[in-house]
Structures are given as C-alpha cells and as structure tokens.
C-alpha cells in the first residue's frame, strides 16, 4: 500500500501531478465499479453540478457527468475499504509532507458516451478548504480510442492522462486547471478532495 502512496507523492513533487498506476487493487476497483453500476441501474445517481452548496448550478454545456456521494454511513464494505486506504494515505501524507489534511469528500462519477467536463479549477472561490484533488479510475480494458482522458494544463507541459483501472491521480486543487475530454465509452471513477477545514 505504501508503495502506491510514495508513487503519488514522488511524482507530485516532480511534476505537480502525482500518479500511481495501481493505487487501487484490481479487486477493489472491480468491486467499486460494480457498486457504481448497481447504483446507476437503480437510478440513484444525480446530475453533477458546478460550485458548492452556497452557489450551485447545473449546466450540461460545461459538465455532463452523473455522481453519487460516498458516505461512511452507507456502511458499504467496499467503500469502507476505499475509505480505509484514504485514511492511511492521509496519515502518510501528513507525516511525510506536513500537509495538514483533516478530512475529505468523495463521489462516484459516471460519464456516458459523449460526456465531458470543460476546463476548471477544483477549489471554490468562496471556500478554500479543498487542498488536494484525487481521482481513482475504475475502467478495465480502456482503449486510447475510448477518449475520456484527464487533460491537465500546465505552462508548456499539458498532460493527458488515460483513465485506466486502478490508477489514481493527485494534485493541488487550487493550482491546476484541468478538464475531462469527451469520452467514447462509459467512464467511471471515484473523484474527491483532501480538505483542511
């Protein structure tokens, strides 16, 4: 587990974008993906909004995915396993980098064919609590032709990241403008933020 943590931190320090190819085990990614598909089958996902509870809007021309918030109160065995791994990562991050993370929030994200999310920052202007963004992908057998890459914009160094199963991406929420390119296949992830309130 700590190898995945160190992969995220080392690559983040080098390039402002941490990437661990196997942060999630194949088994956990498969189980989380099945959870997401079951929730979608039961019509429990909601249209994704833009902004936070103080200023929330919906605009399918900017963002077209659907989401479902994870919560320990759901007491789902696989989501709890995911939370345990995030808890361990936060302890590791705080001890090794003095990050000061005190909490987090995560949701499932589902993009159907044709969906996208235009350029944006993850930190709200009226609430700076989001410190780091984390995205864990749940897509097995993903092909280049499936699209749906995460495009991170940096000066002279745009980075296109394929959403392959088990991979986790980690970056500062207030630093990097990013977008989700149009997907040609069903694209699934757990997206969230490490917070300091």
Short mmCIF file of N, CA and C in Angstrom, two decimals:
data_model
loop_
_atom_site.label_atom_id
_atom_site.label_comp_id
_atom_site.label_asym_id
_atom_site.label_seq_id
_atom_site.Cartn_x
_atom_site.Cartn_y
_atom_site.Cartn_z
N UNK A 1 0.83 -1.20 0.00
CA UNK A 1 0.00 0.00 0.00
C UNK A 1 0.87 1.26 0.00
N UNK A 2 1.92 1.24 0.86
CA UNK A 2 2.76 2.44 0.96
C UNK A 2 3.51 2.72 -0.33
N UNK A 3 3.76 1.69 -1.14
CA UNK A 3 4.42 1.91 -2.43
C UNK A 3 3.56 2.82 -3.31
N UNK A 4 2.25 2.57 -3.32
CA UNK A 4 1.34 3.43 -4.08
C UNK A 4 1.31 4.84 -3.53
N UNK A 5 1.38 4.97 -2.20
CA UNK A 5 1.41 6.29 -1.58
C UNK A 5 2.67 7.05 -2.03
N UNK A 6 3.81 6.37 -1.99
CA UNK A 6 5.06 7.02 -2.34
C UNK A 6 5.10 7.38 -3.82
N UNK A 7 4.51 6.53 -4.68
CA UNK A 7 4.41 6.85 -6.12
C UNK A 7 3.67 8.17 -6.32
N UNK A 8 2.54 8.34 -5.61
CA UNK A 8 1.76 9.57 -5.73
C UNK A 8 2.57 10.78 -5.29
N UNK A 9 3.21 10.67 -4.14
CA UNK A 9 3.92 11.82 -3.58
C UNK A 9 5.15 12.17 -4.41
N UNK A 10 5.93 11.15 -4.79
CA UNK A 10 7.17 11.41 -5.54
C UNK A 10 6.88 12.04 -6.89
N UNK A 11 5.89 11.53 -7.60
CA UNK A 11 5.58 12.09 -8.92
C UNK A 11 4.93 13.47 -8.78
N UNK A 12 4.18 13.69 -7.68
CA UNK A 12 3.63 15.02 -7.43
C UNK A 12 4.76 16.04 -7.21
N UNK A 13 5.73 15.68 -6.40
CA UNK A 13 6.85 16.60 -6.14
C UNK A 13 7.60 16.91 -7.43
N UNK A 14 7.73 15.92 -8.30
CA UNK A 14 8.49 16.10 -9.54
C UNK A 14 7.74 16.95 -10.56
N UNK A 15 6.42 16.80 -10.63
CA UNK A 15 5.69 17.35 -11.77
C UNK A 15 4.39 18.06 -11.41
N UNK A 16 4.10 18.23 -10.10
CA UNK A 16 2.84 18.81 -9.63
C UNK A 16 1.63 17.93 -9.89
N UNK A 17 1.86 16.75 -10.49
CA UNK A 17 0.78 15.79 -10.73
C UNK A 17 1.27 14.42 -10.25
N UNK A 18 0.67 13.94 -9.16
CA UNK A 18 1.02 12.62 -8.67
C UNK A 18 0.23 11.56 -9.40
N UNK A 19 0.89 10.48 -9.79
CA UNK A 19 0.21 9.36 -10.46
C UNK A 19 0.71 8.05 -9.86
N UNK A 20 -0.21 7.22 -9.42
CA UNK A 20 0.09 5.85 -9.03
C UNK A 20 -0.74 4.94 -9.92
N UNK A 21 -0.06 4.07 -10.67
CA UNK A 21 -0.76 3.22 -11.64
C UNK A 21 -1.65 2.19 -10.96
N UNK A 22 -1.30 1.79 -9.72
CA UNK A 22 -2.05 0.71 -9.06
C UNK A 22 -2.36 1.08 -7.61
N UNK A 23 -2.82 2.31 -7.41
CA UNK A 23 -3.21 2.75 -6.07
C UNK A 23 -4.35 1.88 -5.55
N UNK A 24 -5.30 1.56 -6.41
CA UNK A 24 -6.37 0.63 -6.06
C UNK A 24 -6.03 -0.75 -6.60
N UNK A 25 -6.23 -1.78 -5.79
CA UNK A 25 -6.04 -3.15 -6.27
C UNK A 25 -7.10 -3.45 -7.34
N UNK A 26 -6.79 -4.42 -8.19
CA UNK A 26 -7.76 -4.82 -9.22
C UNK A 26 -9.07 -5.25 -8.59
N UNK A 27 -8.98 -6.00 -7.49
CA UNK A 27 -10.19 -6.50 -6.83
C UNK A 27 -11.03 -5.35 -6.29
N UNK A 28 -10.40 -4.41 -5.61
CA UNK A 28 -11.16 -3.28 -5.05
C UNK A 28 -11.75 -2.44 -6.17
N UNK A 29 -10.98 -2.17 -7.21
CA UNK A 29 -11.51 -1.38 -8.34
C UNK A 29 -12.71 -2.08 -8.97
N UNK A 30 -12.62 -3.40 -9.14
CA UNK A 30 -13.75 -4.15 -9.72
C UNK A 30 -14.99 -4.04 -8.84
N UNK A 31 -14.80 -4.17 -7.53
CA UNK A 31 -15.95 -4.12 -6.61
C UNK A 31 -16.57 -2.72 -6.56
N UNK A 32 -15.74 -1.69 -6.57
CA UNK A 32 -16.26 -0.32 -6.59
C UNK A 32 -16.99 -0.04 -7.90
N UNK A 33 -16.44 -0.53 -8.99
CA UNK A 33 -17.10 -0.35 -10.29
C UNK A 33 -18.47 -1.02 -10.29
N UNK A 34 -18.56 -2.22 -9.72
CA UNK A 34 -19.85 -2.91 -9.67
C UNK A 34 -20.84 -2.15 -8.80
N UNK A 35 -20.35 -1.57 -7.69
CA UNK A 35 -21.20 -0.71 -6.86
C UNK A 35 -21.79 0.43 -7.68
N UNK A 36 -20.91 1.08 -8.43
CA UNK A 36 -21.34 2.23 -9.22
C UNK A 36 -22.37 1.81 -10.27
N UNK A 37 -22.12 0.70 -10.94
CA UNK A 37 -23.06 0.22 -11.94
C UNK A 37 -24.41 -0.14 -11.31
N UNK A 38 -24.38 -0.73 -10.12
CA UNK A 38 -25.62 -1.07 -9.41
C UNK A 38 -26.40 0.18 -9.03
N UNK A 39 -25.69 1.20 -8.54
CA UNK A 39 -26.34 2.46 -8.18
C UNK A 39 -26.97 3.12 -9.41
N UNK A 40 -26.26 3.06 -10.52
CA UNK A 40 -26.80 3.64 -11.76
C UNK A 40 -28.03 2.86 -12.23
N UNK A 41 -27.97 1.54 -12.11
CA UNK A 41 -29.11 0.70 -12.51
C UNK A 41 -30.35 1.04 -11.70
N UNK A 42 -30.14 1.44 -10.44
CA UNK A 42 -31.25 1.80 -9.54
C UNK A 42 -31.59 3.29 -9.62
N UNK A 43 -31.01 3.98 -10.59
CA UNK A 43 -31.29 5.41 -10.84
C UNK A 43 -31.00 6.28 -9.62
N UNK A 44 -29.90 5.98 -8.92
CA UNK A 44 -29.55 6.72 -7.71
C UNK A 44 -28.49 7.78 -7.95
N UNK A 45 -27.96 7.87 -9.17
CA UNK A 45 -27.00 8.93 -9.47
C UNK A 45 -27.74 10.22 -9.79
N UNK A 46 -27.06 11.34 -9.54
CA UNK A 46 -27.65 12.66 -9.77
C UNK A 46 -26.82 13.43 -10.78
N UNK A 47 -27.46 14.37 -11.46
CA UNK A 47 -26.74 15.26 -12.36
C UNK A 47 -25.69 16.02 -11.57
N UNK A 48 -24.47 16.07 -12.12
CA UNK A 48 -23.38 16.77 -11.43
C UNK A 48 -23.54 18.27 -11.59
N UNK A 49 -23.33 18.99 -10.51
CA UNK A 49 -23.45 20.43 -10.53
C UNK A 49 -22.11 21.11 -10.63
N UNK A 50 -22.15 22.43 -10.66
CA UNK A 50 -20.95 23.27 -10.70
C UNK A 50 -21.02 24.21 -9.50
N UNK A 51 -19.96 24.24 -8.69
CA UNK A 51 -19.96 25.06 -7.49
C UNK A 51 -20.25 24.22 -6.26
N UNK A 52 -20.43 24.89 -5.11
CA UNK A 52 -20.73 24.19 -3.87
C UNK A 52 -22.13 24.55 -3.38
N UNK A 53 -22.45 24.10 -2.16
CA UNK A 53 -23.81 24.27 -1.66
C UNK A 53 -24.22 25.73 -1.55
N UNK A 54 -23.24 26.63 -1.41
CA UNK A 54 -23.56 28.05 -1.31
C UNK A 54 -23.87 28.67 -2.68
N UNK A 55 -23.35 28.05 -3.73
CA UNK A 55 -23.55 28.59 -5.07
C UNK A 55 -23.47 27.45 -6.07
N UNK A 56 -24.57 26.71 -6.21
CA UNK A 56 -24.62 25.51 -7.04
C UNK A 56 -25.48 25.75 -8.27
N UNK A 57 -24.94 25.37 -9.43
CA UNK A 57 -25.71 25.49 -10.66
C UNK A 57 -25.49 24.24 -11.51
N UNK A 58 -26.33 24.09 -12.52
CA UNK A 58 -26.24 22.93 -13.41
C UNK A 58 -26.19 23.43 -14.84
N UNK A 59 -25.19 22.97 -15.58
CA UNK A 59 -25.03 23.42 -16.97
C UNK A 59 -24.39 22.28 -17.77
N UNK A 60 -25.21 21.57 -18.52
CA UNK A 60 -24.74 20.45 -19.31
C UNK A 60 -23.79 20.84 -20.42
N UNK A 61 -23.67 22.14 -20.72
CA UNK A 61 -22.71 22.59 -21.73
C UNK A 61 -21.31 22.70 -21.13
N UNK A 62 -21.21 22.64 -19.78
CA UNK A 62 -19.92 22.70 -19.10
C UNK A 62 -19.53 21.33 -18.55
N UNK A 63 -20.52 20.64 -18.00
CA UNK A 63 -20.26 19.36 -17.34
C UNK A 63 -21.47 18.45 -17.54
N UNK A 64 -21.22 17.20 -17.94
CA UNK A 64 -22.36 16.34 -18.28
C UNK A 64 -22.34 14.98 -17.59
N UNK A 65 -21.51 14.80 -16.55
CA UNK A 65 -21.46 13.52 -15.85
C UNK A 65 -22.53 13.43 -14.77
N UNK A 66 -22.65 12.23 -14.20
CA UNK A 66 -23.56 11.99 -13.08
C UNK A 66 -22.73 11.51 -11.89
N UNK A 67 -23.23 11.79 -10.68
CA UNK A 67 -22.44 11.48 -9.48
C UNK A 67 -23.29 10.85 -8.38
N UNK A 68 -22.59 10.25 -7.41
CA UNK A 68 -23.21 9.73 -6.20
C UNK A 68 -22.18 9.87 -5.09
N UNK A 69 -22.53 10.60 -4.02
CA UNK A 69 -21.58 10.87 -2.94
C UNK A 69 -21.37 9.64 -2.07
N UNK A 70 -20.11 9.32 -1.79
CA UNK A 70 -19.79 8.25 -0.86
C UNK A 70 -19.96 8.77 0.57
N UNK A 71 -20.35 7.88 1.47
CA UNK A 71 -20.57 8.27 2.86
C UNK A 71 -20.37 7.04 3.73
N UNK A 72 -19.60 7.18 4.81
CA UNK A 72 -19.38 6.05 5.71
C UNK A 72 -20.69 5.53 6.31
N UNK A 73 -21.70 6.39 6.36
CA UNK A 73 -23.00 5.98 6.89
C UNK A 73 -23.65 4.90 6.02
N UNK A 74 -23.25 4.82 4.76
CA UNK A 74 -23.81 3.78 3.88
C UNK A 74 -23.35 2.39 4.32
N UNK A 75 -22.21 2.35 5.03
CA UNK A 75 -21.64 1.10 5.54
C UNK A 75 -21.50 0.04 4.45
N UNK A 76 -21.07 0.48 3.28
CA UNK A 76 -20.79 -0.44 2.19
C UNK A 76 -19.37 -0.99 2.36
N UNK A 77 -19.22 -2.30 2.33
CA UNK A 77 -17.94 -2.92 2.66
C UNK A 77 -16.81 -2.45 1.74
N UNK A 78 -17.10 -2.25 0.46
CA UNK A 78 -16.05 -1.87 -0.48
C UNK A 78 -15.73 -0.37 -0.39
N UNK A 79 -16.75 0.43 -0.19
CA UNK A 79 -16.50 1.85 0.02
C UNK A 79 -15.72 2.05 1.33
N UNK A 80 -16.03 1.26 2.36
CA UNK A 80 -15.29 1.36 3.62
C UNK A 80 -13.83 0.96 3.42
N UNK A 81 -13.58 -0.03 2.56
CA UNK A 81 -12.20 -0.41 2.25
C UNK A 81 -11.48 0.74 1.54
N UNK A 82 -12.19 1.42 0.64
CA UNK A 82 -11.62 2.59 -0.02
C UNK A 82 -11.31 3.68 1.00
N UNK A 83 -12.27 3.96 1.89
CA UNK A 83 -12.05 4.99 2.92
C UNK A 83 -10.85 4.63 3.80
N UNK A 84 -10.69 3.35 4.16
CA UNK A 84 -9.56 2.94 4.99
C UNK A 84 -8.24 3.23 4.28
N UNK A 85 -8.22 3.02 2.97
CA UNK A 85 -6.99 3.30 2.22
C UNK A 85 -6.73 4.81 2.17
N UNK A 86 -7.78 5.61 1.99
CA UNK A 86 -7.61 7.07 2.00
C UNK A 86 -7.16 7.55 3.38
N UNK A 87 -7.74 7.00 4.44
CA UNK A 87 -7.32 7.36 5.80
C UNK A 87 -5.82 7.08 5.98
N UNK A 88 -5.37 5.92 5.51
CA UNK A 88 -3.96 5.56 5.64
C UNK A 88 -3.08 6.49 4.81
N UNK A 89 -3.56 6.85 3.61
CA UNK A 89 -2.78 7.77 2.77
C UNK A 89 -2.65 9.14 3.43
N UNK A 90 -3.72 9.62 4.04
CA UNK A 90 -3.68 10.93 4.69
C UNK A 90 -2.68 10.92 5.85
N UNK A 91 -2.67 9.86 6.64
CA UNK A 91 -1.68 9.76 7.72
C UNK A 91 -0.27 9.81 7.13
N UNK A 92 -0.05 9.06 6.07
CA UNK A 92 1.27 9.02 5.42
C UNK A 92 1.63 10.39 4.86
N UNK A 93 0.67 11.04 4.21
CA UNK A 93 0.90 12.36 3.61
C UNK A 93 1.19 13.40 4.68
N UNK A 94 0.41 13.40 5.74
CA UNK A 94 0.61 14.38 6.81
C UNK A 94 1.95 14.18 7.52
N UNK A 95 2.33 12.91 7.72
CA UNK A 95 3.58 12.63 8.42
C UNK A 95 4.80 12.94 7.56
N UNK A 96 4.69 12.66 6.25
CA UNK A 96 5.86 12.83 5.38
C UNK A 96 5.96 14.22 4.77
N UNK A 97 4.83 14.91 4.61
CA UNK A 97 4.82 16.21 3.92
C UNK A 97 4.20 17.33 4.74
N UNK A 98 3.79 17.05 5.97
CA UNK A 98 3.18 18.07 6.84
C UNK A 98 2.03 18.79 6.11
N UNK A 99 1.16 17.99 5.49
CA UNK A 99 0.11 18.56 4.63
C UNK A 99 -1.04 19.18 5.42
N UNK A 100 -1.26 18.75 6.64
CA UNK A 100 -2.33 19.33 7.46
C UNK A 100 -3.73 18.95 7.01
N UNK A 101 -3.89 17.78 6.39
CA UNK A 101 -5.22 17.35 5.93
C UNK A 101 -6.02 16.83 7.12
N UNK A 102 -7.27 17.30 7.22
CA UNK A 102 -8.13 16.94 8.35
C UNK A 102 -9.41 16.22 7.93
N UNK A 103 -9.69 16.14 6.63
CA UNK A 103 -10.92 15.49 6.19
C UNK A 103 -10.91 15.29 4.69
N UNK A 104 -12.03 14.78 4.18
CA UNK A 104 -12.12 14.53 2.73
C UNK A 104 -13.57 14.33 2.33
N UNK A 105 -13.80 14.37 1.03
CA UNK A 105 -15.11 14.05 0.45
C UNK A 105 -14.87 13.40 -0.90
N UNK A 106 -15.67 12.38 -1.22
CA UNK A 106 -15.51 11.65 -2.48
C UNK A 106 -16.88 11.30 -3.06
N UNK A 107 -16.94 11.23 -4.38
CA UNK A 107 -18.15 10.74 -5.04
C UNK A 107 -17.78 9.84 -6.23
N UNK A 108 -18.68 8.93 -6.54
CA UNK A 108 -18.58 8.22 -7.81
C UNK A 108 -18.88 9.21 -8.92
N UNK A 109 -18.26 9.00 -10.06
CA UNK A 109 -18.54 9.82 -11.24
C UNK A 109 -18.70 8.91 -12.45
N UNK A 110 -19.78 9.11 -13.18
CA UNK A 110 -20.09 8.29 -14.35
C UNK A 110 -20.26 9.19 -15.56
N UNK A 111 -19.44 8.96 -16.57
CA UNK A 111 -19.55 9.64 -17.86
C UNK A 111 -20.02 8.64 -18.89
N UNK A 112 -21.15 8.93 -19.54
CA UNK A 112 -21.61 8.11 -20.65
C UNK A 112 -20.98 8.62 -21.95
N UNK A 113 -21.11 7.85 -23.01
CA UNK A 113 -20.54 8.25 -24.30
C UNK A 113 -21.00 9.67 -24.66
N UNK A 114 -20.05 10.52 -25.01
CA UNK A 114 -20.34 11.91 -25.38
C UNK A 114 -20.21 12.89 -24.24
N UNK A 115 -20.03 12.39 -23.00
CA UNK A 115 -19.93 13.27 -21.84
C UNK A 115 -18.53 13.88 -21.72
N UNK A 116 -18.44 14.98 -20.95
CA UNK A 116 -17.20 15.74 -20.81
C UNK A 116 -17.32 16.67 -19.62
N UNK A 117 -16.20 17.35 -19.29
CA UNK A 117 -16.21 18.40 -18.27
C UNK A 117 -15.16 19.41 -18.72
N UNK A 118 -15.59 20.63 -19.02
CA UNK A 118 -14.69 21.65 -19.55
C UNK A 118 -13.69 22.12 -18.50
N UNK A 119 -12.73 22.93 -18.92
CA UNK A 119 -11.65 23.42 -18.06
C UNK A 119 -12.19 24.04 -16.77
N UNK A 120 -11.54 23.68 -15.65
CA UNK A 120 -11.97 24.23 -14.36
C UNK A 120 -10.87 24.02 -13.32
N UNK A 121 -10.98 24.76 -12.22
CA UNK A 121 -10.22 24.53 -11.00
C UNK A 121 -11.14 23.87 -9.98
N UNK A 122 -10.57 23.09 -9.07
CA UNK A 122 -11.39 22.37 -8.09
C UNK A 122 -11.65 23.14 -6.80
N UNK A 123 -10.87 24.18 -6.53
CA UNK A 123 -11.08 24.92 -5.28
C UNK A 123 -12.07 26.07 -5.51
N UNK A 124 -13.05 26.20 -4.62
CA UNK A 124 -14.05 27.24 -4.74
C UNK A 124 -13.49 28.59 -4.30
N UNK A 125 -13.95 29.65 -4.96
CA UNK A 125 -13.51 31.00 -4.57
C UNK A 125 -14.00 31.37 -3.18
N UNK A 126 -15.18 30.85 -2.80
CA UNK A 126 -15.75 31.22 -1.50
C UNK A 126 -15.47 30.20 -0.40
N UNK A 127 -14.63 29.19 -0.71
CA UNK A 127 -14.30 28.18 0.30
C UNK A 127 -13.00 27.49 -0.09
N UNK A 128 -11.90 27.80 0.60
CA UNK A 128 -10.59 27.26 0.22
C UNK A 128 -10.25 25.92 0.89
N UNK A 129 -11.24 25.19 1.42
CA UNK A 129 -10.94 24.00 2.22
C UNK A 129 -10.38 22.85 1.39
N UNK A 130 -10.71 22.77 0.10
CA UNK A 130 -10.17 21.70 -0.73
C UNK A 130 -8.69 21.98 -1.02
N UNK A 131 -7.82 21.07 -0.57
CA UNK A 131 -6.37 21.27 -0.74
C UNK A 131 -5.80 20.41 -1.87
N UNK A 132 -6.22 19.15 -1.94
CA UNK A 132 -5.71 18.25 -2.98
C UNK A 132 -6.87 17.52 -3.63
N UNK A 133 -6.80 17.37 -4.94
CA UNK A 133 -7.77 16.59 -5.70
C UNK A 133 -7.23 15.19 -5.92
N UNK A 134 -8.11 14.19 -5.82
CA UNK A 134 -7.73 12.80 -6.08
C UNK A 134 -8.78 12.15 -6.95
N UNK A 135 -8.33 11.45 -7.98
CA UNK A 135 -9.24 10.73 -8.87
C UNK A 135 -8.72 9.32 -9.03
N UNK A 136 -9.58 8.34 -8.72
CA UNK A 136 -9.23 6.93 -8.88
C UNK A 136 -10.13 6.32 -9.94
N UNK A 137 -9.52 5.68 -10.93
CA UNK A 137 -10.27 5.20 -12.10
C UNK A 137 -10.66 3.74 -11.97
N UNK A 138 -11.83 3.41 -12.55
CA UNK A 138 -12.44 2.09 -12.42
C UNK A 138 -12.71 1.44 -13.77
N UNK A 139 -11.90 1.75 -14.78
CA UNK A 139 -12.18 1.34 -16.17
C UNK A 139 -11.21 0.27 -16.64
N UNK A 140 -11.67 -0.97 -16.69
CA UNK A 140 -10.82 -2.05 -17.19
C UNK A 140 -10.85 -2.06 -18.71
N UNK A 141 -9.76 -2.52 -19.31
CA UNK A 141 -9.64 -2.67 -20.77
C UNK A 141 -9.92 -1.37 -21.52
N UNK A 142 -9.48 -0.25 -20.95
CA UNK A 142 -9.69 1.06 -21.58
C UNK A 142 -8.75 1.21 -22.77
N UNK A 143 -9.30 1.68 -23.89
CA UNK A 143 -8.52 1.85 -25.12
C UNK A 143 -8.29 3.33 -25.39
N UNK A 144 -7.23 3.63 -26.12
CA UNK A 144 -6.96 5.03 -26.49
C UNK A 144 -8.13 5.62 -27.26
N UNK A 145 -8.78 4.79 -28.08
CA UNK A 145 -9.92 5.27 -28.88
C UNK A 145 -11.15 5.58 -28.02
N UNK A 146 -11.15 5.14 -26.75
CA UNK A 146 -12.27 5.44 -25.85
C UNK A 146 -12.26 6.89 -25.38
N UNK A 147 -11.13 7.60 -25.55
CA UNK A 147 -11.06 9.01 -25.16
C UNK A 147 -11.17 9.17 -23.66
N UNK A 148 -11.89 10.23 -23.23
CA UNK A 148 -12.16 10.44 -21.82
C UNK A 148 -10.95 10.73 -20.96
N UNK A 149 -9.86 11.19 -21.59
CA UNK A 149 -8.66 11.46 -20.79
C UNK A 149 -8.86 12.67 -19.88
N UNK A 150 -8.11 12.66 -18.78
CA UNK A 150 -7.97 13.85 -17.94
C UNK A 150 -6.87 14.70 -18.56
N UNK A 151 -7.19 15.92 -18.96
CA UNK A 151 -6.19 16.83 -19.50
C UNK A 151 -5.86 17.86 -18.44
N UNK A 152 -4.61 17.86 -18.00
CA UNK A 152 -4.15 18.83 -17.00
C UNK A 152 -3.29 19.87 -17.70
N UNK A 153 -3.64 21.13 -17.50
CA UNK A 153 -2.98 22.23 -18.20
C UNK A 153 -1.92 22.85 -17.29
N UNK A 154 -0.67 22.77 -17.74
CA UNK A 154 0.44 23.45 -17.08
C UNK A 154 1.21 24.22 -18.14
N UNK A 155 1.86 25.25 -17.73
CA UNK A 155 2.62 26.07 -18.67
C UNK A 155 3.67 25.22 -19.38
N UNK A 156 3.55 25.15 -20.70
CA UNK A 156 4.49 24.40 -21.54
C UNK A 156 4.49 22.90 -21.27
N UNK A 157 3.47 22.40 -20.58
CA UNK A 157 3.52 20.97 -20.22
C UNK A 157 2.12 20.42 -19.97
N UNK A 158 1.25 20.49 -20.97
CA UNK A 158 -0.06 19.87 -20.81
C UNK A 158 0.11 18.36 -20.72
N UNK A 159 -0.68 17.75 -19.84
CA UNK A 159 -0.54 16.32 -19.59
C UNK A 159 -1.88 15.64 -19.81
N UNK A 160 -1.89 14.62 -20.66
CA UNK A 160 -3.12 13.87 -20.96
C UNK A 160 -3.01 12.50 -20.28
N UNK A 161 -3.95 12.20 -19.38
CA UNK A 161 -3.87 11.00 -18.55
C UNK A 161 -5.05 10.09 -18.86
N UNK A 162 -4.74 8.87 -19.27
CA UNK A 162 -5.78 7.90 -19.60
C UNK A 162 -6.41 7.34 -18.32
N UNK A 163 -7.75 7.18 -18.29
CA UNK A 163 -8.44 6.77 -17.06
C UNK A 163 -8.49 5.26 -16.86
N UNK A 164 -7.32 4.63 -16.78
CA UNK A 164 -7.25 3.17 -16.70
C UNK A 164 -7.43 2.67 -15.28
N UNK A 165 -7.98 1.47 -15.18
CA UNK A 165 -8.38 0.91 -13.89
C UNK A 165 -7.24 0.86 -12.89
N UNK A 166 -7.53 1.27 -11.65
CA UNK A 166 -6.58 1.22 -10.56
C UNK A 166 -5.72 2.46 -10.43
N UNK A 167 -5.61 3.24 -11.51
CA UNK A 167 -4.77 4.45 -11.49
C UNK A 167 -5.42 5.53 -10.63
N UNK A 168 -4.58 6.23 -9.87
CA UNK A 168 -5.03 7.38 -9.09
C UNK A 168 -4.16 8.58 -9.43
N UNK A 169 -4.80 9.74 -9.57
CA UNK A 169 -4.13 11.00 -9.88
C UNK A 169 -4.35 11.94 -8.71
N UNK A 170 -3.32 12.76 -8.42
CA UNK A 170 -3.30 13.58 -7.20
C UNK A 170 -2.63 14.91 -7.52
N UNK A 171 -3.32 16.03 -7.22
CA UNK A 171 -2.73 17.35 -7.48
C UNK A 171 -3.40 18.39 -6.60
N UNK A 172 -2.77 19.57 -6.50
CA UNK A 172 -3.32 20.64 -5.67
C UNK A 172 -4.59 21.20 -6.31
N UNK A 173 -5.61 21.37 -5.50
CA UNK A 173 -6.92 21.77 -6.02
C UNK A 173 -6.96 23.21 -6.52
N UNK A 174 -6.08 24.06 -5.98
CA UNK A 174 -6.12 25.48 -6.36
C UNK A 174 -5.08 25.84 -7.41
N UNK A 175 -4.35 24.86 -7.94
CA UNK A 175 -3.23 25.17 -8.83
C UNK A 175 -3.47 24.84 -10.30
N UNK A 176 -4.04 23.68 -10.57
CA UNK A 176 -4.02 23.17 -11.93
C UNK A 176 -5.40 23.16 -12.57
N UNK A 177 -5.53 23.92 -13.66
CA UNK A 177 -6.74 23.86 -14.48
C UNK A 177 -6.73 22.53 -15.22
N UNK A 178 -7.88 21.88 -15.25
CA UNK A 178 -7.96 20.57 -15.91
C UNK A 178 -9.34 20.38 -16.50
N UNK A 179 -9.46 19.36 -17.32
CA UNK A 179 -10.74 19.05 -17.96
C UNK A 179 -10.81 17.55 -18.24
N UNK A 180 -12.02 17.05 -18.46
CA UNK A 180 -12.23 15.68 -18.91
C UNK A 180 -12.63 15.76 -20.38
N UNK A 181 -11.82 15.17 -21.24
CA UNK A 181 -12.11 15.19 -22.67
C UNK A 181 -13.30 14.27 -22.98
N UNK A 182 -13.94 14.51 -24.09
CA UNK A 182 -15.14 13.75 -24.47
C UNK A 182 -14.83 12.25 -24.46
N UNK A 183 -15.68 11.50 -23.79
CA UNK A 183 -15.49 10.06 -23.72
C UNK A 183 -16.32 9.36 -24.79
N UNK A 184 -15.77 8.30 -25.33
CA UNK A 184 -16.47 7.49 -26.33
C UNK A 184 -16.97 6.18 -25.74
N UNK A 185 -16.81 6.03 -24.44
CA UNK A 185 -17.23 4.80 -23.76
C UNK A 185 -17.65 5.18 -22.34
N UNK A 186 -18.35 4.30 -21.66
CA UNK A 186 -18.73 4.56 -20.28
C UNK A 186 -17.46 4.67 -19.43
N UNK A 187 -17.32 5.77 -18.72
CA UNK A 187 -16.09 6.10 -17.98
C UNK A 187 -16.46 6.28 -16.51
N UNK A 188 -15.79 5.54 -15.63
CA UNK A 188 -16.15 5.53 -14.22
C UNK A 188 -14.95 5.86 -13.34
N UNK A 189 -15.21 6.59 -12.26
CA UNK A 189 -14.14 6.96 -11.33
C UNK A 189 -14.73 7.25 -9.96
N UNK A 190 -13.81 7.37 -8.99
CA UNK A 190 -14.13 7.98 -7.72
C UNK A 190 -13.30 9.25 -7.66
N UNK A 191 -13.98 10.37 -7.51
CA UNK A 191 -13.32 11.68 -7.52
C UNK A 191 -13.54 12.34 -6.17
N UNK A 192 -12.52 13.00 -5.67
CA UNK A 192 -12.69 13.66 -4.38
C UNK A 192 -11.57 14.62 -4.03
N UNK A 193 -11.65 15.11 -2.81
CA UNK A 193 -10.76 16.16 -2.34
C UNK A 193 -10.33 15.91 -0.91
N UNK A 194 -9.02 16.08 -0.67
CA UNK A 194 -8.50 16.08 0.68
C UNK A 194 -8.60 17.50 1.19
N UNK A 195 -9.13 17.68 2.41
CA UNK A 195 -9.52 19.00 2.87
C UNK A 195 -8.82 19.38 4.17
N UNK A 196 -8.73 20.68 4.37
CA UNK A 196 -8.21 21.24 5.62
C UNK A 196 -9.16 22.34 6.03
N UNK A 197 -10.01 22.05 7.00
CA UNK A 197 -11.06 22.99 7.39
C UNK A 197 -10.61 23.90 8.51
#
